[in-house]
mmCIF file of C-alpha atoms in Angstrom:
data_model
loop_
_atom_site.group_PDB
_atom_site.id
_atom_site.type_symbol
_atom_site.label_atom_id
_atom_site.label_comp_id
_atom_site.label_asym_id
_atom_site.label_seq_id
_atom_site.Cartn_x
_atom_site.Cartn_y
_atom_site.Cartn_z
ATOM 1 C CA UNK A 1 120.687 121.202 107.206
ATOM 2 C CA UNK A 2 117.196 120.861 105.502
ATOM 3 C CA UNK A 3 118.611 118.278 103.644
ATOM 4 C CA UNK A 4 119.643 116.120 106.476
ATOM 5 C CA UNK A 5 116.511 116.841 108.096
ATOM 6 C CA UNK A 6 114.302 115.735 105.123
ATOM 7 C CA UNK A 7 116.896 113.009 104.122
ATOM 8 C CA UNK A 8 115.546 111.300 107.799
ATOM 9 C CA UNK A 9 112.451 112.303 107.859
ATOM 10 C CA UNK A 10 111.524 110.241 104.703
ATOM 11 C CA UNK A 11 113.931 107.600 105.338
ATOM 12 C CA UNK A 12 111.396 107.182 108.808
ATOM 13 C CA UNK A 13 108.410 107.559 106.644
ATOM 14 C CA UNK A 14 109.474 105.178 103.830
ATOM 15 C CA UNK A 15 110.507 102.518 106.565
ATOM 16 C CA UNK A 16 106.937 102.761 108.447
ATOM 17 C CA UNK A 17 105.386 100.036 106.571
ATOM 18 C CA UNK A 18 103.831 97.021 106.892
ATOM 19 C CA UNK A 19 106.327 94.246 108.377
ATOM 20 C CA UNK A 20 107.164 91.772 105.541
ATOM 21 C CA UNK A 21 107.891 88.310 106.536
ATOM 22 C CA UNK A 22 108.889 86.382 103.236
ATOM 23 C CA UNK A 23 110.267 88.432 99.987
ATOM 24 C CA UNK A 24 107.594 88.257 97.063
ATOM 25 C CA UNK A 25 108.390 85.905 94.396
ATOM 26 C CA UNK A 26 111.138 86.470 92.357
ATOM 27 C CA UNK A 27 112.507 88.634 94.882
ATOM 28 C CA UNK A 28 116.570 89.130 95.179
ATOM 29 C CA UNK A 29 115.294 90.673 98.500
ATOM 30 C CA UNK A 30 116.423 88.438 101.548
ATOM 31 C CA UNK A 31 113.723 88.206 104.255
ATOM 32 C CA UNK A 32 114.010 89.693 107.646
ATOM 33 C CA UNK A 33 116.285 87.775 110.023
ATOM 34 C CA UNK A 34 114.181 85.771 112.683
ATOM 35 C CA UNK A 35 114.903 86.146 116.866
ATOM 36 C CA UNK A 36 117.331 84.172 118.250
ATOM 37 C CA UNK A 37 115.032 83.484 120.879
ATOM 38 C CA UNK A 38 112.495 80.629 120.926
ATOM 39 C CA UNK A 39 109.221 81.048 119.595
ATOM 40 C CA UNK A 40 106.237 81.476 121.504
ATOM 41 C CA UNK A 41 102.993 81.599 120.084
ATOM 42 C CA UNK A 42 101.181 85.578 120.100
ATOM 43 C CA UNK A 43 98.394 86.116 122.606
ATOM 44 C CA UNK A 44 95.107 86.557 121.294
ATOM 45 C CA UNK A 45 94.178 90.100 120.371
ATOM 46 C CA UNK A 46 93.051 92.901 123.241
ATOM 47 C CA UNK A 47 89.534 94.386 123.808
ATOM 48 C CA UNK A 48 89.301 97.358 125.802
ATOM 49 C CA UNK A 49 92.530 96.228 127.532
ATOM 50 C CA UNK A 50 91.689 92.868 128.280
ATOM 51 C CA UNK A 51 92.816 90.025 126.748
ATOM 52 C CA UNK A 52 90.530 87.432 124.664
ATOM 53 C CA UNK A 53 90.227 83.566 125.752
ATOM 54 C CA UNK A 54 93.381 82.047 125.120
ATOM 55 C CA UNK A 55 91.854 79.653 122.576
ATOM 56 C CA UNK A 56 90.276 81.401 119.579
ATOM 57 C CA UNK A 57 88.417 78.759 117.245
ATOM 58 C CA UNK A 58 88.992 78.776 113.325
ATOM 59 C CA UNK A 59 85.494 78.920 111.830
ATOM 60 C CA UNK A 60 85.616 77.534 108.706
ATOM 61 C CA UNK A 61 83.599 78.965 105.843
ATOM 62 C CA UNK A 62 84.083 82.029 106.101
ATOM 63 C CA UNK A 63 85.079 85.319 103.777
ATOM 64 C CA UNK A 64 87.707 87.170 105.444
ATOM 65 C CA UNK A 65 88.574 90.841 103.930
ATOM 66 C CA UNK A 66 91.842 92.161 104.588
ATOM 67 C CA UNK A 67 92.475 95.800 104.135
ATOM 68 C CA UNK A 68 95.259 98.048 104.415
ATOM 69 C CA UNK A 69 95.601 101.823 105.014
ATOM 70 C CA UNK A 70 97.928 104.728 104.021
ATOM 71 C CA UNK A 71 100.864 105.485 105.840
ATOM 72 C CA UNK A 72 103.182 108.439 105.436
ATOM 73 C CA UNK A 73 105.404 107.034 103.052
ATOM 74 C CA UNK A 74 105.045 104.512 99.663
ATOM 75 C CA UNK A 75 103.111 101.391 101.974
ATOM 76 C CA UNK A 76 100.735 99.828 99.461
ATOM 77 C CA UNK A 77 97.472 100.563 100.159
ATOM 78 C CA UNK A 78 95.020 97.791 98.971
ATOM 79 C CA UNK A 79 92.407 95.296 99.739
ATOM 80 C CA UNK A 80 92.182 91.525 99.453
ATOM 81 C CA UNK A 81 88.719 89.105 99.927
ATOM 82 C CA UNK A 82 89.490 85.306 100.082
ATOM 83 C CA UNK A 83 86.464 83.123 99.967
ATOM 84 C CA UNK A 84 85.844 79.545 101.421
ATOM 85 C CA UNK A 85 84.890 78.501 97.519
ATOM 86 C CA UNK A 86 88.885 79.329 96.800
ATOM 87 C CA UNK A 87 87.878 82.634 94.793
ATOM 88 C CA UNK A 88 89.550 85.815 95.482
ATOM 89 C CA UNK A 89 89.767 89.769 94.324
ATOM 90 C CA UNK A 90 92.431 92.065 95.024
ATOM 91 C CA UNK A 91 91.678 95.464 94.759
ATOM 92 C CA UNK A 92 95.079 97.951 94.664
ATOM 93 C CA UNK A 93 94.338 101.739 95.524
ATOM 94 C CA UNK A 94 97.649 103.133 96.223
ATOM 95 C CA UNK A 95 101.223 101.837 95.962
ATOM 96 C CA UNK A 96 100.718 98.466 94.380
ATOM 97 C CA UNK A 97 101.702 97.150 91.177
ATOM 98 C CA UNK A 98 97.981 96.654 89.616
ATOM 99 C CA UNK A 99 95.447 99.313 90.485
ATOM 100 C CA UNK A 100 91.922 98.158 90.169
ATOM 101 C CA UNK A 101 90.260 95.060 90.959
ATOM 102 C CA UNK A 102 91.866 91.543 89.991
ATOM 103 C CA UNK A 103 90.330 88.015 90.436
ATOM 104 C CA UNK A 104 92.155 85.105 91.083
ATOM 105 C CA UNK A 105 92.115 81.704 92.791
ATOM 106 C CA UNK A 106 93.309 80.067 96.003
ATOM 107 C CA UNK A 107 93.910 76.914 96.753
ATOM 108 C CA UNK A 108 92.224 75.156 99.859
ATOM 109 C CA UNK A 109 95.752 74.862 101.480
ATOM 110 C CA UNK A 110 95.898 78.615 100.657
ATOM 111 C CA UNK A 111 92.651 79.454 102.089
ATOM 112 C CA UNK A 112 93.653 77.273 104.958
ATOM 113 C CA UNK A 113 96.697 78.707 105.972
ATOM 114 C CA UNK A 114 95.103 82.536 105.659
ATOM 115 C CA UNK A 115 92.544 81.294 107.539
ATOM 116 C CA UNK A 116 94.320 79.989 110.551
ATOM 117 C CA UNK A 117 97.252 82.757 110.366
ATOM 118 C CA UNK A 118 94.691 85.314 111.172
ATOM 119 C CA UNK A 119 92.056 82.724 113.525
ATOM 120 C CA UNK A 120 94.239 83.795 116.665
ATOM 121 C CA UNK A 121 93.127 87.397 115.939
ATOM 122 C CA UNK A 122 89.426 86.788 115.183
ATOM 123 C CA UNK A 123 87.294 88.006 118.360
ATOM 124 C CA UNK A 124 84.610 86.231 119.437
ATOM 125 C CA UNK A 125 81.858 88.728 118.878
ATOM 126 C CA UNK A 126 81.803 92.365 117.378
ATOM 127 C CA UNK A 127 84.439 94.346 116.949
ATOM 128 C CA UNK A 128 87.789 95.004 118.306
ATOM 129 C CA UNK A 129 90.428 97.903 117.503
ATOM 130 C CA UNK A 130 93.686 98.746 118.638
ATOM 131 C CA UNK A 131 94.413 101.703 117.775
ATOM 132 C CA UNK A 132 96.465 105.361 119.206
ATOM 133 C CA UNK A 133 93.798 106.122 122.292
ATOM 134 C CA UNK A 134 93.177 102.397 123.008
ATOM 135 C CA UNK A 135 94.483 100.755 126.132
ATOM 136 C CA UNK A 136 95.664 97.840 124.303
ATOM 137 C CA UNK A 137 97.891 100.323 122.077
ATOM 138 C CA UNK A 138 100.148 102.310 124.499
ATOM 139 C CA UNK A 139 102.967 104.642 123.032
ATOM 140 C CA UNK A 140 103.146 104.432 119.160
ATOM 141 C CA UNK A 141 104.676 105.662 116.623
ATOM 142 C CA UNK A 142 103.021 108.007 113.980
ATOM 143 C CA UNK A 143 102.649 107.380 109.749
ATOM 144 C CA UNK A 144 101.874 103.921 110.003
ATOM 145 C CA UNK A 145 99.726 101.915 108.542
ATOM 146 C CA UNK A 146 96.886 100.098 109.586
ATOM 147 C CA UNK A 147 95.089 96.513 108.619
ATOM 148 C CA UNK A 148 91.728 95.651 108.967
ATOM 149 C CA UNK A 149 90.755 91.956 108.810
ATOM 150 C CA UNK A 150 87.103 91.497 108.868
ATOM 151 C CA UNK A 151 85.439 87.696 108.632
ATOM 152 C CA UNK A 152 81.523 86.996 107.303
ATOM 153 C CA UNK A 153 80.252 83.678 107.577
ATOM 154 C CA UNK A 154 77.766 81.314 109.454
ATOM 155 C CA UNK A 155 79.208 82.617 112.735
ATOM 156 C CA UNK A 156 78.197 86.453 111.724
ATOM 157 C CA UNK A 157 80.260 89.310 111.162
ATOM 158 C CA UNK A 158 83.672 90.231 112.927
ATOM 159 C CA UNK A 159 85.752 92.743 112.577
ATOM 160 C CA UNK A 160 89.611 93.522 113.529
ATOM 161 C CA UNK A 161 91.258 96.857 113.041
ATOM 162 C CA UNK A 162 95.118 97.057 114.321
ATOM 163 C CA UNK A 163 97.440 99.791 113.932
ATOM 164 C CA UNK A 164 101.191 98.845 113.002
ATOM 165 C CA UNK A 165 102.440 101.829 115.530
ATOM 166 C CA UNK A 166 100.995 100.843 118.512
ATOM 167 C CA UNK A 167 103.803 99.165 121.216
ATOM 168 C CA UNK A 168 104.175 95.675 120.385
ATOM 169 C CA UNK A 169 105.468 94.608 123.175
ATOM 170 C CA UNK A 170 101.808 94.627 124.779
ATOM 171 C CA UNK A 171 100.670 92.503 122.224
ATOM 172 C CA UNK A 172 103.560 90.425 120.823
ATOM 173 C CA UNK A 173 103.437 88.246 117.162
ATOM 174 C CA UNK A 174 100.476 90.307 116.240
ATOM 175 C CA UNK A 175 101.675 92.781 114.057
ATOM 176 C CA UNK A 176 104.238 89.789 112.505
ATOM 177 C CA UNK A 177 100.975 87.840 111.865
ATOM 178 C CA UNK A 178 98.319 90.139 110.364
ATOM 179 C CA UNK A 179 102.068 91.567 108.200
ATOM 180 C CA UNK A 180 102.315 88.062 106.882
ATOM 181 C CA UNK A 181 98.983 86.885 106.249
ATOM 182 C CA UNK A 182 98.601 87.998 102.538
ATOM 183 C CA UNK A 183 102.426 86.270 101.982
ATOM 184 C CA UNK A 184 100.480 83.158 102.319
ATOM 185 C CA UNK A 185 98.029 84.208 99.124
ATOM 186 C CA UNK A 186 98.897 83.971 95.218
ATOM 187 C CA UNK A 187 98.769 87.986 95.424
ATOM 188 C CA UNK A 188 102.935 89.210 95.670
ATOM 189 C CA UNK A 189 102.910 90.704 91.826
ATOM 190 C CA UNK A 190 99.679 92.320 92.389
ATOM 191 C CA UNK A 191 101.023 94.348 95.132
ATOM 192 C CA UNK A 192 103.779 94.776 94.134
ATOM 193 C CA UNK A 193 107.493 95.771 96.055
ATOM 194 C CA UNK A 194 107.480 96.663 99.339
ATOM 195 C CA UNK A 195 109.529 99.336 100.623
#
């Protein structure tokens, strides 16, 4: 019976991590199977239970940080900066194939699409979390990870903290996009396989 029971238990914790949209290169790994339904695009991200303005500008120029946390499984636990000048440094801490910090390169198509993936998500001033104990969360699940996505530019500092847990049907696409984002940056053998 305390096999069974720890059998699930990691099985739950191992599963908890970050979603994965497209299979790193060189991957046999298929990628998750998209909804049926049609696509409609996520809302912006929630404040203190209240939704942002429905259009979010993409301020160019800026370094954006991305950031991930521990979970209570394997989730690789690591941070990326992306600059506007198409230099980067990925820095793995737990879980990842390279621990330490690595340099490399983006193009401006790269830099582009990070950018706008994670522009919907960008609040207009401050910060904004959603996190267990936050309106915007709800019910959640425990041992997840979370992301934070900060940006630092002309337009000041911002800052985005999101926990994978929290109910996504109050917010839904978010957790897909801020997943994705570092799919879209030269960085898949630095992290490494995701469980």
């Amino acid at each position: 019976m305390r096999l069974l029971v720890a059998l699930v238990c990691g099985g739950a914790m191992l599963g908890g991590c970050i979603p994965q949209v497209a299979p790193p290169e060189g991957s046999s790994r298929p990628a998750p199977a998209r909804p049926s339904r049609p696509a409609t695009p996520p809302p912006p991200p929630v404040s203190s239970g209240v939704p942002a303005g429905p259009s979010a500008p993409i301020v160019r120029g800026e370094m954006i940080r991305y950031a991930t946390s521990p979970c209570g499984g394997a989730c690789p636990v690591y941070s990326v900066t992306v600059r506007p000048d198409g230099t980067g440094t990925f820095e793995g801490q737990r879980f990842t194939a390279v621990t330490g910090a690595r340099d490399f390169r983006v193009s401006p198509a790269q830099y582009e699409a990070f950018l706008t993936r994670l522009a919907p998500y960008r609040p207009r001033s401050g910060s904004v979390r959603t996190a267990p104990g936050t309106p915007a969360c709800g019910q959640h699940a425990t041992d997840m990870p979370s992301v934070e996505v900060q940006w630092d530019g002309r337009a000041g500092h911002r800052a985005l903290s999101y926990y994978f847990g929290c109910d996504r049907t109050r917010s839904p696409g978010v957790a897909d996009a801020l997943g994705s984002a570092p799919d879209l940056l030269p960085i898949a053998g630095l992290i490494g396989a995701r469980p």
